[in-house]
Amino acid sequence: KYDIKRATSYVPGSIASITHRVDVNTLEEGPASSLQLNEIGRVKVSLDAPIALDGYSSNRTTGAFIVIDRLTNGTVAAGMIIAKPVSGGGSHHHGELAHVSTEERAQRFGQQPATVLFSGLSGAGKSTL
């Protein structure tokens, strides 16, 4: 068992299987039963709880994770999430957009739109605001 840290959350999990190892010199994929220090491979991770995730290609923060040894608290691996395409059927999403209009958002949060103009001499510190 490991702790899988993704963004700011920790979830217990394990490495379910190693799909293959990647040779860093040729980028060829080969069989692997384990990965050693600094080796690159593709694995399947099993988590004890569901998480929200993004593919690494669309969000580098929520699409990456580290694997932490629970006994030593040391980082043993880092990973990038390869998200599967979402199919159209069988999901719990109803497919309706929850669009909130500008007027409704202003009413909900008590916000009023405004434009602020900063003027002054060059070097007076306007850009630091």
PDB file of C-alpha atoms in Angstrom:
ATOM      1  CA  LYS A   1       0.000   0.000   0.000  1.00  0.00           C
ATOM      2  CA  TYR A   2       1.098   3.515  -0.832  1.00  0.00           C
ATOM      3  CA  ASP A   3      -0.290   7.014  -0.463  1.00  0.00           C
ATOM      4  CA  ILE A   4      -1.063   8.544  -3.836  1.00  0.00           C
ATOM      5  CA  LYS A   5      -0.745  12.344  -3.687  1.00  0.00           C
ATOM      6  CA  ARG A   6      -2.503  14.224  -6.454  1.00  0.00           C
ATOM      7  CA  ALA A   7      -2.559  18.020  -6.156  1.00  0.00           C
ATOM      8  CA  THR A   8      -3.327  18.509  -2.436  1.00  0.00           C
ATOM      9  CA  SER A   9      -5.140  15.246  -1.736  1.00  0.00           C
ATOM     10  CA  TYR A  10      -3.840  11.904  -0.478  1.00  0.00           C
ATOM     11  CA  VAL A  11      -5.588   8.609  -1.277  1.00  0.00           C
ATOM     12  CA  PRO A  12      -4.399   5.130  -0.273  1.00  0.00           C
ATOM     13  CA  GLY A  13      -3.705   2.926  -3.267  1.00  0.00           C
ATOM     14  CA  SER A  14      -1.441   0.402  -4.900  1.00  0.00           C
ATOM     15  CA  ILE A  15       0.168  -0.408  -8.229  1.00  0.00           C
ATOM     16  CA  ALA A  16      -2.264  -2.924  -9.737  1.00  0.00           C
ATOM     17  CA  SER A  17      -0.076  -3.921 -12.682  1.00  0.00           C
ATOM     18  CA  ILE A  18       2.861  -2.878 -14.818  1.00  0.00           C
ATOM     19  CA  THR A  19       1.874  -2.720 -18.474  1.00  0.00           C
ATOM     20  CA  HIS A  20       5.364  -2.197 -19.893  1.00  0.00           C
ATOM     21  CA  ARG A  21       8.769  -0.565 -19.433  1.00  0.00           C
ATOM     22  CA  VAL A  22      10.000   2.157 -21.807  1.00  0.00           C
ATOM     23  CA  ASP A  23      13.618   2.144 -22.981  1.00  0.00           C
ATOM     24  CA  VAL A  24      14.646   5.807 -22.651  1.00  0.00           C
ATOM     25  CA  ASN A  25      17.219   5.527 -25.449  1.00  0.00           C
ATOM     26  CA  THR A  26      15.003   3.956 -28.121  1.00  0.00           C
ATOM     27  CA  LEU A  27      11.513   4.677 -26.673  1.00  0.00           C
ATOM     28  CA  GLU A  28      10.664   1.029 -27.325  1.00  0.00           C
ATOM     29  CA  GLU A  29       8.229  -0.702 -24.990  1.00  0.00           C
ATOM     30  CA  GLY A  30       9.252  -3.943 -23.328  1.00  0.00           C
ATOM     31  CA  PRO A  31       7.860  -6.348 -20.742  1.00  0.00           C
ATOM     32  CA  ALA A  32       8.470  -5.622 -17.057  1.00  0.00           C
ATOM     33  CA  SER A  33       7.567  -7.192 -13.740  1.00  0.00           C
ATOM     34  CA  SER A  34       9.107  -4.316 -11.765  1.00  0.00           C
ATOM     35  CA  LEU A  35      10.592  -0.873 -12.340  1.00  0.00           C
ATOM     36  CA  GLN A  36      13.907   0.205 -10.841  1.00  0.00           C
ATOM     37  CA  LEU A  37      15.122   3.678  -9.869  1.00  0.00           C
ATOM     38  CA  ASN A  38      14.751   6.166 -12.759  1.00  0.00           C
ATOM     39  CA  GLU A  39      13.072   3.639 -15.066  1.00  0.00           C
ATOM     40  CA  ILE A  40       9.996   4.708 -16.977  1.00  0.00           C
ATOM     41  CA  GLY A  41       6.973   2.528 -17.509  1.00  0.00           C
ATOM     42  CA  ARG A  42       3.234   2.420 -17.849  1.00  0.00           C
ATOM     43  CA  VAL A  43       1.290   1.117 -14.863  1.00  0.00           C
ATOM     44  CA  LYS A  44      -2.282   0.763 -13.683  1.00  0.00           C
ATOM     45  CA  VAL A  45      -2.957   2.291 -10.279  1.00  0.00           C
ATOM     46  CA  SER A  46      -5.743   1.074  -8.006  1.00  0.00           C
ATOM     47  CA  LEU A  47      -7.128   3.598  -5.493  1.00  0.00           C
ATOM     48  CA  ASP A  48      -9.141   2.920  -2.339  1.00  0.00           C
ATOM     49  CA  ALA A  49     -11.449   5.878  -3.042  1.00  0.00           C
ATOM     50  CA  PRO A  50     -12.640   7.666  -6.181  1.00  0.00           C
ATOM     51  CA  ILE A  51     -10.948  10.937  -7.134  1.00  0.00           C
ATOM     52  CA  ALA A  52     -11.548  13.716  -9.627  1.00  0.00           C
ATOM     53  CA  LEU A  53      -8.812  13.747 -12.225  1.00  0.00           C
ATOM     54  CA  ASP A  54      -7.666  15.215 -15.477  1.00  0.00           C
ATOM     55  CA  GLY A  55      -5.339  13.864 -18.077  1.00  0.00           C
ATOM     56  CA  TYR A  56      -1.817  15.279 -17.833  1.00  0.00           C
ATOM     57  CA  SER A  57      -2.139  16.696 -21.350  1.00  0.00           C
ATOM     58  CA  SER A  58      -5.046  18.932 -20.285  1.00  0.00           C
ATOM     59  CA  ASN A  59      -3.997  19.843 -16.719  1.00  0.00           C
ATOM     60  CA  ARG A  60      -0.479  19.274 -15.417  1.00  0.00           C
ATOM     61  CA  THR A  61      -1.486  19.855 -11.770  1.00  0.00           C
ATOM     62  CA  THR A  62      -4.422  17.475 -11.451  1.00  0.00           C
ATOM     63  CA  GLY A  63      -3.048  15.168 -14.129  1.00  0.00           C
ATOM     64  CA  ALA A  64       0.074  14.248 -12.169  1.00  0.00           C
ATOM     65  CA  PHE A  65       0.688  12.373  -8.932  1.00  0.00           C
ATOM     66  CA  ILE A  66       3.410  11.021  -6.690  1.00  0.00           C
ATOM     67  CA  VAL A  67       3.556   7.663  -4.934  1.00  0.00           C
ATOM     68  CA  ILE A  68       4.617   7.839  -1.279  1.00  0.00           C
ATOM     69  CA  ASP A  69       5.833   4.894   0.819  1.00  0.00           C
ATOM     70  CA  ARG A  70       3.623   4.823   3.925  1.00  0.00           C
ATOM     71  CA  LEU A  71       6.414   3.469   6.166  1.00  0.00           C
ATOM     72  CA  THR A  72       9.256   5.821   5.243  1.00  0.00           C
ATOM     73  CA  ASN A  73       7.150   8.728   3.917  1.00  0.00           C
ATOM     74  CA  GLY A  74       9.563   8.839   0.974  1.00  0.00           C
ATOM     75  CA  THR A  75       8.571   9.455  -2.622  1.00  0.00           C
ATOM     76  CA  VAL A  76       9.023   6.232  -4.594  1.00  0.00           C
ATOM     77  CA  ALA A  77       7.533   7.252  -7.937  1.00  0.00           C
ATOM     78  CA  ALA A  78       5.955  10.054  -9.924  1.00  0.00           C
ATOM     79  CA  GLY A  79       3.287   9.635 -12.551  1.00  0.00           C
ATOM     80  CA  MET A  80       1.231  11.283 -15.235  1.00  0.00           C
ATOM     81  CA  ILE A  81      -2.421  10.378 -15.723  1.00  0.00           C
ATOM     82  CA  ILE A  82      -3.454   9.248 -19.189  1.00  0.00           C
ATOM     83  CA  ALA A  83      -7.178   9.916 -19.234  1.00  0.00           C
ATOM     84  CA  LYS A  84      -9.435   7.605 -21.194  1.00  0.00           C
ATOM     85  CA  PRO A  85     -11.936   9.304 -23.493  1.00  0.00           C
ATOM     86  CA  VAL A  86     -15.351   9.550 -21.876  1.00  0.00           C
ATOM     87  CA  SER A  87     -18.018   7.618 -23.749  1.00  0.00           C
ATOM     88  CA  GLY A  88     -21.434   9.147 -24.338  1.00  0.00           C
ATOM     89  CA  GLY A  89     -23.556   6.540 -22.571  1.00  0.00           C
ATOM     90  CA  GLY A  90     -23.745   4.968 -19.151  1.00  0.00           C
ATOM     91  CA  SER A  91     -22.535   7.921 -17.121  1.00  0.00           C
ATOM     92  CA  HIS A  92     -24.240   9.610 -14.217  1.00  0.00           C
ATOM     93  CA  HIS A  93     -23.950  12.988 -15.909  1.00  0.00           C
ATOM     94  CA  HIS A  94     -27.271  14.218 -17.236  1.00  0.00           C
ATOM     95  CA  GLY A  95     -25.659  16.211 -20.025  1.00  0.00           C
ATOM     96  CA  GLU A  96     -27.184  19.572 -19.125  1.00  0.00           C
ATOM     97  CA  LEU A  97     -25.061  22.651 -18.733  1.00  0.00           C
ATOM     98  CA  ALA A  98     -25.592  24.556 -15.509  1.00  0.00           C
ATOM     99  CA  HIS A  99     -25.113  28.009 -17.008  1.00  0.00           C
ATOM    100  CA  VAL A 100     -25.335  30.861 -14.537  1.00  0.00           C
ATOM    101  CA  SER A 101     -26.041  34.247 -16.064  1.00  0.00           C
ATOM    102  CA  THR A 102     -24.035  37.327 -15.158  1.00  0.00           C
ATOM    103  CA  GLU A 103     -27.069  38.838 -13.449  1.00  0.00           C
ATOM    104  CA  GLU A 104     -27.734  35.687 -11.383  1.00  0.00           C
ATOM    105  CA  ARG A 105     -24.086  35.462 -10.310  1.00  0.00           C
ATOM    106  CA  ALA A 106     -24.134  39.141  -9.228  1.00  0.00           C
ATOM    107  CA  GLN A 107     -27.312  38.538  -7.213  1.00  0.00           C
ATOM    108  CA  ARG A 108     -25.981  35.346  -5.576  1.00  0.00           C
ATOM    109  CA  PHE A 109     -22.703  36.850  -4.422  1.00  0.00           C
ATOM    110  CA  GLY A 110     -23.711  40.486  -4.011  1.00  0.00           C
ATOM    111  CA  GLN A 111     -21.284  41.564  -6.707  1.00  0.00           C
ATOM    112  CA  GLN A 112     -21.556  44.631  -8.883  1.00  0.00           C
ATOM    113  CA  PRO A 113     -19.502  44.988 -12.056  1.00  0.00           C
ATOM    114  CA  ALA A 114     -17.125  47.936 -12.153  1.00  0.00           C
ATOM    115  CA  THR A 115     -14.275  49.293 -14.205  1.00  0.00           C
ATOM    116  CA  VAL A 116     -11.344  50.817 -12.366  1.00  0.00           C
ATOM    117  CA  LEU A 117      -8.947  53.152 -14.141  1.00  0.00           C
ATOM    118  CA  PHE A 118      -5.523  53.727 -12.627  1.00  0.00           C
ATOM    119  CA  SER A 119      -3.778  56.856 -13.833  1.00  0.00           C
ATOM    120  CA  GLY A 120      -0.518  58.490 -12.898  1.00  0.00           C
ATOM    121  CA  LEU A 121       3.006  59.123 -13.971  1.00  0.00           C
ATOM    122  CA  SER A 122       5.198  56.432 -15.430  1.00  0.00           C
ATOM    123  CA  GLY A 123       6.968  54.544 -12.646  1.00  0.00           C
ATOM    124  CA  ALA A 124       4.405  55.560  -9.994  1.00  0.00           C
ATOM    125  CA  GLY A 125       3.573  51.913  -9.193  1.00  0.00           C
ATOM    126  CA  LYS A 126       0.321  51.354 -11.087  1.00  0.00           C
ATOM    127  CA  SER A 127       1.437  47.977 -12.424  1.00  0.00           C
ATOM    128  CA  THR A 128       2.202  46.645  -8.933  1.00  0.00           C
ATOM    129  CA  LEU A 129      -1.479  46.894  -8.046  1.00  0.00           C
TER     130      LEU A 129
END
